[in-house]
Amino acid sequence: MTNKEAFMALPKIVLRGRKVILLSGYKDENASTGVTRRGVIVDAKDKLLIAAKRNPDAVAFGFVAGEWVASA
């Protein structure tokens, strides 16, 4: 397995009771351990919650220029 295969593709988190996909704005908690089920560290969690309130139907979010944007 190469290093690229070891990283998480797109993590899913539960946000306001729904599963959403993070396209960017996160860091893999333990990327080098090889554990298949790892946690993520989300950038600007408070802004993500605000974006989720503004876009309750969104299923994916990306972190662009310091702001969370609903993508799908």
PDB file of C-alpha atoms in Angstrom:
ATOM      1  CA  MET A   1       0.000   0.000   0.000  1.00  0.00           C
ATOM      2  CA  THR A   2       1.383   3.432  -0.931  1.00  0.00           C
ATOM      3  CA  ASN A   3       1.091   6.501   1.261  1.00  0.00           C
ATOM      4  CA  LYS A   4      -1.690   7.916  -0.915  1.00  0.00           C
ATOM      5  CA  GLU A   5      -3.817   4.837  -0.258  1.00  0.00           C
ATOM      6  CA  ALA A   6      -3.358   5.151   3.498  1.00  0.00           C
ATOM      7  CA  PHE A   7      -5.151   8.496   3.726  1.00  0.00           C
ATOM      8  CA  MET A   8      -8.877   8.838   4.229  1.00  0.00           C
ATOM      9  CA  ALA A   9     -10.641   9.761   0.979  1.00  0.00           C
ATOM     10  CA  LEU A  10     -13.612  11.847   2.147  1.00  0.00           C
ATOM     11  CA  PRO A  11     -14.684  11.587   5.770  1.00  0.00           C
ATOM     12  CA  LYS A  12     -18.330  11.560   6.789  1.00  0.00           C
ATOM     13  CA  ILE A  13     -19.373  13.189  10.059  1.00  0.00           C
ATOM     14  CA  VAL A  14     -22.703  13.591  11.821  1.00  0.00           C
ATOM     15  CA  LEU A  15     -23.784  17.221  11.824  1.00  0.00           C
ATOM     16  CA  ARG A  16     -27.129  18.320  13.248  1.00  0.00           C
ATOM     17  CA  GLY A  17     -28.348  14.708  13.162  1.00  0.00           C
ATOM     18  CA  ARG A  18     -27.381  14.051   9.525  1.00  0.00           C
ATOM     19  CA  LYS A  19     -24.345  12.490   7.892  1.00  0.00           C
ATOM     20  CA  VAL A  20     -22.415  14.978   5.758  1.00  0.00           C
ATOM     21  CA  ILE A  21     -19.233  14.663   3.695  1.00  0.00           C
ATOM     22  CA  LEU A  22     -16.258  16.960   4.286  1.00  0.00           C
ATOM     23  CA  LEU A  23     -14.535  17.814   1.016  1.00  0.00           C
ATOM     24  CA  SER A  24     -11.796  19.897   2.670  1.00  0.00           C
ATOM     25  CA  GLY A  25     -11.121  21.680   5.956  1.00  0.00           C
ATOM     26  CA  TYR A  26     -10.120  18.656   8.021  1.00  0.00           C
ATOM     27  CA  LYS A  27      -7.009  16.847   9.158  1.00  0.00           C
ATOM     28  CA  ASP A  28      -6.686  13.115   9.652  1.00  0.00           C
ATOM     29  CA  GLU A  29      -6.180  12.496  13.389  1.00  0.00           C
ATOM     30  CA  ASN A  30      -3.762   9.531  13.156  1.00  0.00           C
ATOM     31  CA  ALA A  31      -2.810   9.174   9.504  1.00  0.00           C
ATOM     32  CA  SER A  32       0.370   7.222  10.149  1.00  0.00           C
ATOM     33  CA  THR A  33      -1.101   4.530  12.416  1.00  0.00           C
ATOM     34  CA  GLY A  34      -2.711   2.460   9.659  1.00  0.00           C
ATOM     35  CA  VAL A  35      -5.968   2.155  11.627  1.00  0.00           C
ATOM     36  CA  THR A  36      -8.905   1.918   9.245  1.00  0.00           C
ATOM     37  CA  ARG A  37     -11.386   3.793  11.437  1.00  0.00           C
ATOM     38  CA  ARG A  38      -9.836   7.088  12.467  1.00  0.00           C
ATOM     39  CA  GLY A  39     -11.106  10.435  13.652  1.00  0.00           C
ATOM     40  CA  VAL A  40     -10.784  13.798  11.948  1.00  0.00           C
ATOM     41  CA  ILE A  41      -9.949  17.247  13.246  1.00  0.00           C
ATOM     42  CA  VAL A  42     -12.326  19.817  11.709  1.00  0.00           C
ATOM     43  CA  ASP A  43     -11.182  23.387  11.019  1.00  0.00           C
ATOM     44  CA  ALA A  44     -13.468  26.173  12.349  1.00  0.00           C
ATOM     45  CA  LYS A  45     -16.178  23.918  13.815  1.00  0.00           C
ATOM     46  CA  ASP A  46     -18.322  26.896  14.835  1.00  0.00           C
ATOM     47  CA  LYS A  47     -18.418  28.192  11.249  1.00  0.00           C
ATOM     48  CA  LEU A  48     -19.336  24.707  10.014  1.00  0.00           C
ATOM     49  CA  LEU A  49     -22.337  24.607  12.356  1.00  0.00           C
ATOM     50  CA  ILE A  50     -23.469  28.030  11.104  1.00  0.00           C
ATOM     51  CA  ALA A  51     -23.137  26.900   7.471  1.00  0.00           C
ATOM     52  CA  ALA A  52     -25.137  23.753   8.266  1.00  0.00           C
ATOM     53  CA  LYS A  53     -27.923  25.875   9.769  1.00  0.00           C
ATOM     54  CA  ARG A  54     -27.986  28.077   6.658  1.00  0.00           C
ATOM     55  CA  ASN A  55     -28.017  25.045   4.339  1.00  0.00           C
ATOM     56  CA  PRO A  56     -30.012  22.302   6.100  1.00  0.00           C
ATOM     57  CA  ASP A  57     -30.337  20.162   2.937  1.00  0.00           C
ATOM     58  CA  ALA A  58     -26.606  20.107   2.099  1.00  0.00           C
ATOM     59  CA  VAL A  59     -24.855  16.741   2.078  1.00  0.00           C
ATOM     60  CA  ALA A  60     -21.287  18.019   1.532  1.00  0.00           C
ATOM     61  CA  PHE A  61     -19.260  20.973   2.776  1.00  0.00           C
ATOM     62  CA  GLY A  62     -15.919  22.440   1.750  1.00  0.00           C
ATOM     63  CA  PHE A  63     -13.665  24.911   3.590  1.00  0.00           C
ATOM     64  CA  VAL A  64     -12.749  27.731   1.174  1.00  0.00           C
ATOM     65  CA  ALA A  65     -10.972  31.000   2.072  1.00  0.00           C
ATOM     66  CA  GLY A  66     -11.719  30.566   5.776  1.00  0.00           C
ATOM     67  CA  GLU A  67     -15.449  29.865   5.324  1.00  0.00           C
ATOM     68  CA  TRP A  68     -17.495  26.673   5.081  1.00  0.00           C
ATOM     69  CA  VAL A  69     -19.472  26.392   1.843  1.00  0.00           C
ATOM     70  CA  ALA A  70     -22.289  23.951   1.079  1.00  0.00           C
ATOM     71  CA  SER A  71     -21.275  21.986  -2.002  1.00  0.00           C
ATOM     72  CA  ALA A  72     -24.038  19.483  -2.612  1.00  0.00           C
TER      73      ALA A  72
END
